[in-house]
Amino acid sequence: MSHTNECGVITNLKQMASLCHLHSLNKMSRFLKSVTHFKLRKLWLSTLSSLVGEKNLILMGPPGSGKTSVGKVLGQKLGCPAIDVDDDVLEKTWNMSVSNKLQDVGDEQFLEEEGKALLKFSASGSVISLTGSNPLHPSSMEHTKKNGLVVYLDVHSQDIVERLERMKVDRIVGQRSGISIGDILRKRKHFYKKWYDVRVFCETGDCVEVVADKVINSVKRYQGVHSETFVSTRSQETNKEPSKFFSDVVIEGLASDGGLYVPKNGLPKLTAGEWKRLVKSSYAERAQIILERCIHPADVPAAVLGEILEKAYSDNFSCNKIAPLRHLSGNQYFLELFHGPTGSFKDLALQFMPHIFAYCVPKVCNYLVLVATSGDTGSAVLDGFSQLSDLDKRRIAVFCLYPENGISQVQKSQIIACQGENGLAAGVESDFDFCQKAIKEMFTNPKYTGFLTAEYATSLSTANSINWARLLPQIVYHASGYLDLVDQGVITFGSPVDVCIPTGNFGNIMAAVYAKQMGIPIRKFICASNQNNILTDFIKSGVYDLRGRTLLQSVSPAIDILKSSNLERYLHLLANQDGCLVNKLYSHLGSQGYFQLPENLLLLLQQDFIGDWCSETDCVSAIRAFYGATGYILDTHTAVAKVVADRVQDRTCPVIISCTAHYSKFAPVILQALGIEEIKQNPLTQLHVLNSFHPLPPAHTSLLGMLKDKDNRTSQKCQADASHVMDCVENYLQSLFLKVY
Ligand SMILES: *Cc1c(COP(=O)(O)O)cnc(C)c1O
């Protein structure tokens, strides 16, 4: 590390360039994290007797969560002392019972004296059961945490209340008349979540033994820093590539062999009991439990993840449920994914992903996130990355390519309006597939990337739906939709549902497949296409065939796609991680323009998937008819899904339809569908006319605001030529990162 001074700041540009070599640098950052933030790991080998080593295992949780009894069992299992702060520290220090002390001195002084006693106390190689109120005293917690790993016993509040009644606990800190135990527990959570390294998510009815085992397993996962790796969908067993971790795949986006990254061991599964605990939880809480399981704490510590989730899913969404589920007709439930700042489901991923990205990338070099958009991704990426801190915005920027004539007027205005200090959009006289290809070419051109690194200390990355950190948060809303069905009493946990999703790049529907892997009982994945129905044909015949197909422009432009990237992830899963097969299929697609799935895999695929498509006229009529029947306006993509669900879903279970955009993004078609003859050019006027229908859902306020605020900025134009695109990128980098030096 001789290149950096103490705060990791590099002063010499050339040195920085040499350090910005993607792989080595990220490895280094992960290594540094593992020796600084996780010093204990080295001492903790995987056998039980050495689990604790010289460090302590610190149990934290609310009163009644079982810290003392679990601590005793763990002490026995691990062959080490079990220390209870109440009995062994406080009562001995004070020479009186804790409840007497509390009665004597009152809450505030109690906390102070409790903290002081803990500050004087030290131990090693022990299991320590904290008191429920220790985490309210920061300095003593810092002191204690220095020498150990904090395990949070997360017990359902309802279970706690019952236990406390049973145990006849008379008084806890913070309790007075008018304040319920529930209120206290809610408040306490804010303190607990600051300190924990490992969460143990307890289920109703878990006995002490079970919780102790869960503690051990969670600690093992925490230590198993090398166990959760990713592979490329095209990786062949024979070549020994270095392991890829979460941070690597977030930074790299696409694997160097052209494949997509997937978790080597699949997605972790939650038990039915764990899912049931989430039925009453908020969206951000659901996200936290789900994503903690999928992101190793060595990459993103749970407390950091929590902070990110609070930023990602709060009042930047116009609905506090974030992704509400609405019942409008028959057995169809509409999962509204358009309440984010830019009005499409892309926000669900992109209000989250940039923060994760900024956390994972090394602090010493610049990043340019390249993104191709068929409309909605562009504004969502630009808006998402504009939410970063000022410091991060100075080193992370976005370059967005879109087909000049392939997106709606509102979408284009939105993209232009969303270009912040760290974002630029360029329109290309070509289609989406060109944009995607141009970006892929820049990535896989080592000369070009090497040049950018050397000249601008900049690495390229992507925020397209092929990036794992984009796909991952999408699992949450599929799970959330299902949990809402349970919460609304439509089904009990465990009964099946179908999902129906308007599909282009296969990201949204792939996330539903992952939600099923994690334990959400989805029966059929209904893949809805428009007239670009290559996926429908593929699901029916097993042949993915680009030959003779040209991209048709439709009223649902976000799914005007012929090369459905994330399908590769599904095929990899289907083929039992056979990277050779996937490799073969995709090189065949490259050279021959098609591939054919082996018969046995096609049969498997058809057990999961139903594919169908919706014509342009059916789409428009569906919007008109549904508005007539319910007063609700579907966007054009949602309408595609609705038409397909009407046609192919067998009505033996509920179907959750993904509403992927707010209708106002496609105002002209919607107005036409509603029978408006004369449609004004100005998008803002269009939205006002739409609003005069007083429809459900109501107008999208942040979208309206965006169009109103839009200044006279225009977006850049780019020729449909890969080398010109590269020049545009370089010009942008010059304006961004060069002037700094
Ligand atoms: C991006 C988009 C889609 C397609 O989603 P995939 O995950 O790429 O299949 C569908 N509808 C809308 C409105 C979109 O913006």
PDB file of C-alpha atoms and ligand atoms in Angstrom, residues 343-346 374-377 411 465 470-471 474 477 501-510 535 556-559 561 564 566 635-638 658-662 665-666, ligand 1:
ATOM      1  CA  GLY A 343     -42.513   5.935 -12.255  1.00  0.00           C
ATOM      2  CA  SER A 344     -41.389   2.442 -13.250  1.00  0.00           C
ATOM      3  CA  PHE A 345     -40.429  -0.731 -11.402  1.00  0.00           C
ATOM      4  CA  LYS A 346     -36.800   0.032 -12.212  1.00  0.00           C
ATOM      5  CA  SER A 374     -35.179   1.108 -23.715  1.00  0.00           C
ATOM      6  CA  GLY A 375     -36.843   3.926 -21.835  1.00  0.00           C
ATOM      7  CA  ASP A 376     -37.343   3.459 -18.134  1.00  0.00           C
ATOM      8  CA  THR A 377     -33.891   2.337 -17.053  1.00  0.00           C
ATOM      9  CA  GLN A 411     -39.603   9.038 -21.144  1.00  0.00           C
ATOM     10  CA  SER A 465     -30.378  -5.456 -15.371  1.00  0.00           C
ATOM     11  CA  ARG A 470     -29.999  -4.784  -9.685  1.00  0.00           C
ATOM     12  CA  LEU A 471     -31.613  -8.152  -9.831  1.00  0.00           C
ATOM     13  CA  GLN A 474     -36.208  -7.165  -7.192  1.00  0.00           C
ATOM     14  CA  TYR A 477     -41.103  -7.056  -4.154  1.00  0.00           C
ATOM     15  CA  ILE A 501     -44.960 -10.251 -15.848  1.00  0.00           C
ATOM     16  CA  PRO A 502     -44.492  -8.145 -18.966  1.00  0.00           C
ATOM     17  CA  THR A 503     -41.033  -9.275 -19.956  1.00  0.00           C
ATOM     18  CA  GLY A 504     -38.209  -7.831 -21.983  1.00  0.00           C
ATOM     19  CA  ASN A 505     -34.761  -8.479 -20.602  1.00  0.00           C
ATOM     20  CA  PHE A 506     -36.102 -11.181 -18.287  1.00  0.00           C
ATOM     21  CA  GLY A 507     -34.895  -9.427 -15.115  1.00  0.00           C
ATOM     22  CA  ASN A 508     -38.173  -8.939 -13.341  1.00  0.00           C
ATOM     23  CA  ILE A 509     -39.354 -12.487 -14.007  1.00  0.00           C
ATOM     24  CA  MET A 510     -35.934 -13.914 -13.092  1.00  0.00           C
ATOM     25  CA  LEU A 535     -39.807 -15.449 -25.700  1.00  0.00           C
ATOM     26  CA  SER A 556     -45.025  -1.063 -24.897  1.00  0.00           C
ATOM     27  CA  PRO A 557     -41.470  -0.060 -25.847  1.00  0.00           C
ATOM     28  CA  ALA A 558     -39.771  -1.248 -22.641  1.00  0.00           C
ATOM     29  CA  ILE A 559     -40.312  -4.819 -23.777  1.00  0.00           C
ATOM     30  CA  ILE A 561     -36.353  -6.555 -26.978  1.00  0.00           C
ATOM     31  CA  SER A 564     -33.355 -11.136 -23.525  1.00  0.00           C
ATOM     32  CA  ASN A 566     -31.280 -12.457 -18.120  1.00  0.00           C
ATOM     33  CA  ASP A 635     -49.952   1.263 -18.435  1.00  0.00           C
ATOM     34  CA  THR A 636     -49.269  -0.364 -21.791  1.00  0.00           C
ATOM     35  CA  HIS A 637     -46.881  -2.975 -20.328  1.00  0.00           C
ATOM     36  CA  THR A 638     -49.193  -3.902 -17.512  1.00  0.00           C
ATOM     37  CA  SER A 658     -46.569  -6.854 -12.100  1.00  0.00           C
ATOM     38  CA  CYS A 659     -47.595  -3.264 -12.879  1.00  0.00           C
ATOM     39  CA  THR A 660     -44.261  -2.195 -14.231  1.00  0.00           C
ATOM     40  CA  ALA A 661     -44.927   1.465 -15.023  1.00  0.00           C
ATOM     41  CA  HIS A 662     -47.235   4.361 -14.328  1.00  0.00           C
ATOM     42  CA  LYS A 665     -45.205   7.609 -19.061  1.00  0.00           C
ATOM     43  CA  PHE A 666     -47.064   6.449 -22.156  1.00  0.00           C
TER      44      PHE A 666
HETATM   45  C1  LIG B   1     -37.885  -2.582 -18.103  1.00  0.00           C
HETATM   46  C2  LIG B   1     -39.342  -2.733 -18.224  1.00  0.00           C
HETATM   47  C3  LIG B   1     -39.923  -3.988 -18.474  1.00  0.00           C
HETATM   48  C4  LIG B   1     -39.109  -5.214 -18.762  1.00  0.00           C
HETATM   49  O1  LIG B   1     -38.518  -5.720 -17.614  1.00  0.00           O
HETATM   50  P1  LIG B   1     -37.416  -6.888 -17.696  1.00  0.00           P
HETATM   51  O2  LIG B   1     -36.988  -7.070 -16.305  1.00  0.00           O
HETATM   52  O3  LIG B   1     -36.332  -6.372 -18.570  1.00  0.00           O
HETATM   53  O4  LIG B   1     -38.082  -8.072 -18.297  1.00  0.00           O
HETATM   54  C5  LIG B   1     -41.307  -4.067 -18.483  1.00  0.00           C
HETATM   55  N1  LIG B   1     -42.075  -2.983 -18.283  1.00  0.00           N
HETATM   56  C6  LIG B   1     -41.543  -1.772 -18.048  1.00  0.00           C
HETATM   57  C7  LIG B   1     -42.462  -0.609 -17.865  1.00  0.00           C
HETATM   58  C8  LIG B   1     -40.162  -1.607 -17.998  1.00  0.00           C
HETATM   59  O5  LIG B   1     -39.666  -0.398 -17.771  1.00  0.00           O
END
